Amino acid sequence: MSKEKEQTQGTPISRRNFLKGVGTGAVAASVAPTVLVGAETAAEAQMGDKITRAEIKLNINGKTYEVEVESRTTLLSVLRDGIDTGGERVDLTGAKSICDRGECGGCTVQVGGKAVYSCMTLALEAEGKEITTVEGLANGEQLHPVQEAFVQHDALMCGFCTPGFVVAAKSLLDQNPSPSHEEIKEGLAGNICRCGTYPFIFEAVKTASRKIGG
Amino acid sequence: MASWGEARDSRLIGKRVTRLSGAEKATGRAKYTFDINRPGMLYGRILRSPVAHATITSIDLSEAEALPGVKAAILLIEPGKRVRYEGQEIAAIAATTNDIAKDAIRLIRFDYDELDYVVDVESAKADGAPQIRDDWMGNQSEPRVDERGDIEAGFAEAAVEVEATYHAPVQTHVCLETHGNVAEWDGDNLTVWASTQAVFGTRQNLAQHFELPENQVRVISEHMGGGFGSKFGPGVEGIAVAKLARKAGAPVKLMLTRKAEHLVGGNRPSMTQQVRAGATQDGRFIAYDLSGYGTGGIGAGAGFTGPYVYHVPNYRTEKSAVAINAGSARAMRAPGHPQGAFAMDSLMDELAEKLGMDPLAFRRMNSDSDPRRNKIRQAEYTLGAQEIGWHRRNSVPGSGTGIKKRGIGMGCGLWGGGGGPGTQARVTIHSSGAVEAVTGTQDIGTGIRTVIAIIVAEELGLKPADITVKVGDTEPGLPSRGSGGSQTIGSVAPVIKTAAIAAKRKLFGHIAPLIEAEPMDLRAAGGRIYSAADLRLSVPWKEATGYLGMETISEGGEWDENLRVGDTAGVQFADVEVDTETGLVKVIKVVAIQDCGLVVNRLTTESQINGAVIMGLGYALLEERIMDGQTGKMLNANLEDYKVPGTMEIPEIVSIAYDTDRKITGIGEPPTIPTAGAVANAVYNAIGVRIRELPITPDKVLNALS
């Protein structure tokens, strides 16, 4: 029986399979420093509420959130759907899940100053690191130069991919303050826009680069 | 009669105005349906058929329902019924988290008896193929035949003939925000946040389904992440989420997965056409005989245009649709046109070559039979040829030297886009000076919100940012059409314009006596109201509106057909480089000239043309739904193997929003039409071998060259 059939026909997922799905190494490495709650044996950790859980602290946009996560919980899912232990929603919905597998960049955020796909980053991996989302770039009403340039050049249409592009562009300029046209294309190659705003995104990044003083 | 006035008098119309929603979108504050988080909200998910064709024999939800966190489960198909494509809905559940919802889906047990399936068009047409639609005999629809003139006489007059078969694949919409909704009940009142191109259409469908009066259903779509023609009703998933919400007694969000979006979210039908065409020695396109079909999956429609743009006096066309076991086609950005245009513009080049004519000269001779469009098109030919450097093209195709060969080609398109009646809107002026414009259209990324602000601000002498625009909500009870067919601006702008005029006149009538001026002398400009007869009689906007006291001016508008125009022409030129060793086609430059009637916002119009060209480049070079005959499944239902254009594929694009009139028209669709034909012709000009099948991938180029 094929794996696909097994899943769709309802064989309960096993711990082995879900660890396979999330990358065993990352889980093992990241779980170690946290407090494990709930079941630990393979037999117990089969489904739903028996899955291994941990309480972790995440520093997002300068604010600390305490959230309970499973080993499989992605950073993206904490940002968008997480509820901290005090009952408050994290509610940072700027980062989007578009492909859910690291193909589109819609979920791009910075972790430890580096752009990452938050759909491919386990929440556990982000513990202890500074997490910056698109919501954390503006200073009050004062937009980040990248954001300002995106608005000025109309580097967005429906806007669904925009948060990912803004963070990716900011990260590019962090590393290379004055990228060439080709370097901008390469730097943003991990992001997809279906409306086709690319030409104006390139212009926006050039303008932002000038503003930042690159 | 209302008019848009002269260009020299326009302060805002035709200029570059940044999008009103720009800051919200760039900061992540803009809330899409996908971002709506309601108190106590559950997460919905759908179990879909893993096979292309089967009879469902049993479905058991009990284990899923027993999983802690699962709050509702429903069937979406009754046992005993058939599923006819991979991805068809079987059941849905709602749970407290997304992950529990995923687990619960795996706990639904269902059995089915697999049936024979067919997922490619040629096999579906063959004798003995499994019957897919109950309402057809076989899997091919009754052909539609159109005839004009005398085709035999036409061919008798022809000096040259071309016979060719052109093919275009199924393309999927790839909306980045997948189809989906959040549903919340309050007693018998239903609120749905919908990722939709039609808030009022969706409301009507929901009201009918749940047998509710329309005013008990509210549909909201403040921001939405792309539709391209695929999002006009609640769909199976929209009905399902409302049922789940009612059953669970809690709000539920249900967005399609990326895989499901490819499988069931709609697609552009394929096209296969065999064509025989003839031209006279002096370069007249004289006869055209086409037989073709496409597949819209289990859907009935797979139409495409042909003949197209160019005038041919004698023709016969026979077109049909072929059903296969795959998700249904839906309208996709200029339905039928890009596939027809690719074939037609390829054919025009092939005919011109046989005649020994320049393809541009051949097009000029046989151009558009519509006089308005033809006049514009001829001017576009001149402008585009200049901009791309038409003289640089290889006079002998493929004659360039070196491994990488350059070539230039062109393509054409036409579209309606004039809008129509049925929109209601209100422009309201408050005594504080605040101005609101409200209507039930929706901004699907086109920028209609900003266009509305520009029109009102122009009329009232204010800035666009001074206008609060409310769209994407049925609650104010001001209906507008769905945003499809590039009809939005033509439908909405005239009503907004006349409403703004009416509100302004009312304000003038109110304050004229107070400043001792005649109402007919009053003007609004630069944030002031003044008398044209005596410039000393002038008050700032807020002082003027302050005279309203407790009164509020709120005026509706009327659709005035003289404010809009349809039937637009577009021409594009492409300059490509083909690597003859790897087969890779790199587009260097595209010049896109789009007849825009009257441009309202040049900045967002250029965005739309850029975007349409880029979607056209995907169609030309990258995109194709690949179905596996062995399993009946789509092999590339993701964003890795289904390749849409990314940054590395973007050429220099010269988007020319061409003002041809003082009347508004919609251009969301037309600039995506000519691109594939222009690229295909440019590839031919580069390598001297014609590729008649999209997408023009490296394997096809290498095969053609060997």
Tab-separated table of N, CA and C in Angstrom, chain B residues 63-113:
chain	number	residue	atom	x	y	z
B	63	GLU	N	-14.456	8.302	13.715
B	63	GLU	CA	-13.140	8.401	14.362
B	63	GLU	C	-12.623	9.835	14.353
B	64	ALA	N	-12.850	10.510	13.235
B	64	ALA	CA	-12.416	11.905	13.143
B	64	ALA	C	-13.169	12.755	14.160
B	65	GLU	N	-14.454	12.504	14.253
B	65	GLU	CA	-15.266	13.292	15.189
B	65	GLU	C	-14.845	13.074	16.635
B	66	ALA	N	-14.311	11.884	16.904
B	66	ALA	CA	-13.929	11.557	18.279
B	66	ALA	C	-12.587	12.165	18.676
B	67	LEU	N	-11.833	12.648	17.695
B	67	LEU	CA	-10.517	13.215	18.018
B	67	LEU	C	-10.707	14.494	18.833
B	68	PRO	N	-10.037	14.598	19.986
B	68	PRO	CA	-10.194	15.829	20.781
B	68	PRO	C	-9.834	17.056	19.958
B	69	GLY	N	-10.674	18.068	20.028
B	69	GLY	CA	-10.439	19.290	19.259
B	69	GLY	C	-11.281	19.383	18.009
B	70	VAL	N	-11.838	18.260	17.583
B	70	VAL	CA	-12.694	18.295	16.393
B	70	VAL	C	-14.106	18.701	16.819
B	71	LYS	N	-14.648	19.719	16.174
B	71	LYS	CA	-15.942	20.265	16.596
B	71	LYS	C	-17.074	20.014	15.612
B	72	ALA	N	-16.749	19.700	14.398
B	72	ALA	CA	-17.809	19.408	13.422
B	72	ALA	C	-17.224	18.635	12.254
B	73	ALA	N	-18.035	17.757	11.702
B	73	ALA	CA	-17.632	17.021	10.499
B	73	ALA	C	-18.865	16.858	9.622
B	74	ILE	N	-18.699	17.046	8.343
B	74	ILE	CA	-19.832	16.907	7.423
B	74	ILE	C	-19.407	16.152	6.163
B	75	LEU	N	-20.391	15.547	5.521
B	75	LEU	CA	-20.137	14.896	4.234
B	75	LEU	C	-20.304	15.925	3.117
B	76	LEU	N	-19.475	15.813	2.116
B	76	LEU	CA	-19.636	16.682	0.949
B	76	LEU	C	-20.033	15.874	-0.286
B	77	ILE	N	-20.149	14.566	-0.106
B	77	ILE	CA	-20.672	13.723	-1.180
B	77	ILE	C	-21.390	12.564	-0.489
B	78	GLU	N	-22.474	12.111	-1.080
B	78	GLU	CA	-23.201	10.993	-0.489
B	78	GLU	C	-22.596	9.689	-0.991
B	79	PRO	N	-22.454	8.693	-0.109
B	79	PRO	CA	-22.017	7.387	-0.581
B	79	PRO	C	-22.920	6.900	-1.715
B	80	GLY	N	-22.314	6.261	-2.699
B	80	GLY	CA	-23.069	5.836	-3.878
B	80	GLY	C	-22.837	6.753	-5.069
B	81	LYS	N	-22.367	7.968	-4.779
B	81	LYS	CA	-22.094	8.921	-5.879
B	81	LYS	C	-20.658	8.753	-6.382
B	82	ARG	N	-20.459	9.321	-7.577
B	82	ARG	CA	-19.142	9.233	-8.196
B	82	ARG	C	-18.302	10.479	-7.923
B	83	VAL	N	-17.035	10.291	-7.709
B	83	VAL	CA	-16.101	11.409	-7.841
B	83	VAL	C	-15.499	11.292	-9.228
B	84	ARG	N	-15.289	12.444	-9.874
B	84	ARG	CA	-14.868	12.401	-11.282
B	84	ARG	C	-13.505	13.038	-11.529
B	85	TYR	N	-12.825	13.449	-10.475
B	85	TYR	CA	-11.472	13.980	-10.654
B	85	TYR	C	-10.748	13.970	-9.314
B	86	GLU	N	-9.427	13.901	-9.412
B	86	GLU	CA	-8.609	13.986	-8.212
B	86	GLU	C	-8.869	15.326	-7.541
B	87	GLY	N	-9.116	15.278	-6.258
B	87	GLY	CA	-9.339	16.523	-5.524
B	87	GLY	C	-10.801	16.821	-5.250
B	88	GLN	N	-11.716	16.054	-5.849
B	88	GLN	CA	-13.141	16.336	-5.605
B	88	GLN	C	-13.447	16.139	-4.114
B	89	GLU	N	-14.360	16.955	-3.594
B	89	GLU	CA	-14.614	17.007	-2.165
B	89	GLU	C	-15.372	15.770	-1.688
B	90	ILE	N	-14.938	15.234	-0.532
B	90	ILE	CA	-15.608	14.072	0.053
B	90	ILE	C	-16.226	14.430	1.397
B	91	ALA	N	-15.458	15.077	2.255
B	91	ALA	CA	-15.967	15.441	3.575
B	91	ALA	C	-15.170	16.635	4.084
B	92	ALA	N	-15.699	17.267	5.131
B	92	ALA	CA	-14.993	18.411	5.712
B	92	ALA	C	-15.114	18.362	7.221
B	93	ILE	N	-14.097	18.880	7.886
B	93	ILE	CA	-14.140	18.918	9.343
B	93	ILE	C	-13.686	20.295	9.815
B	94	ALA	N	-14.057	20.599	11.061
B	94	ALA	CA	-13.584	21.830	11.697
B	94	ALA	C	-13.018	21.462	13.048
B	95	ALA	N	-11.834	22.007	13.359
B	95	ALA	CA	-11.163	21.672	14.616
B	95	ALA	C	-10.518	22.914	15.200
B	96	THR	N	-10.065	22.788	16.420
B	96	THR	CA	-9.572	23.966	17.137
B	96	THR	C	-8.231	24.464	16.616
B	97	THR	N	-7.435	23.589	15.996
B	97	THR	CA	-6.199	24.074	15.372
B	97	THR	C	-6.082	23.460	13.978
B	98	ASN	N	-5.226	24.088	13.191
B	98	ASN	CA	-4.951	23.592	11.847
B	98	ASN	C	-4.374	22.184	11.883
B	99	ASP	N	-3.471	21.955	12.850
B	99	ASP	CA	-2.818	20.652	12.918
B	99	ASP	C	-3.809	19.555	13.297
B	100	ILE	N	-4.708	19.866	14.229
B	100	ILE	CA	-5.718	18.864	14.592
B	100	ILE	C	-6.633	18.602	13.384
B	101	ALA	N	-6.917	19.664	12.645
B	101	ALA	CA	-7.741	19.484	11.444
B	101	ALA	C	-7.055	18.535	10.466
B	102	LYS	N	-5.742	18.697	10.312
B	102	LYS	CA	-5.000	17.795	9.419
B	102	LYS	C	-5.067	16.360	9.933
B	103	ASP	N	-4.859	16.193	11.247
B	103	ASP	CA	-4.922	14.844	11.827
B	103	ASP	C	-6.301	14.227	11.591
B	104	ALA	N	-7.330	15.033	11.797
B	104	ALA	CA	-8.698	14.517	11.716
B	104	ALA	C	-9.018	14.044	10.304
B	105	ILE	N	-8.501	14.770	9.318
B	105	ILE	CA	-8.745	14.364	7.928
B	105	ILE	C	-8.218	12.950	7.690
B	106	ARG	N	-7.088	12.654	8.313
B	106	ARG	CA	-6.493	11.326	8.134
B	106	ARG	C	-7.309	10.244	8.841
B	107	LEU	N	-8.167	10.649	9.752
B	107	LEU	CA	-8.968	9.661	10.485
B	107	LEU	C	-10.311	9.383	9.815
B	108	ILE	N	-10.610	10.098	8.753
B	108	ILE	CA	-11.868	9.807	8.044
B	108	ILE	C	-11.644	8.544	7.214
B	109	ARG	N	-12.466	7.555	7.442
B	109	ARG	CA	-12.314	6.309	6.684
B	109	ARG	C	-13.336	6.305	5.556
B	110	PHE	N	-12.844	6.026	4.383
B	110	PHE	CA	-13.800	5.947	3.270
B	110	PHE	C	-13.338	4.877	2.291
B	111	ASP	N	-14.318	4.265	1.679
B	111	ASP	CA	-14.036	3.222	0.687
B	111	ASP	C	-14.609	3.652	-0.643
B	112	TYR	N	-13.978	3.153	-1.681
B	112	TYR	CA	-14.483	3.496	-3.015
B	112	TYR	C	-14.130	2.392	-3.987
B	113	ASP	N	-14.908	2.316	-5.028
B	113	ASP	CA	-14.605	1.396	-6.130
B	113	ASP	C	-14.044	2.242	-7.266
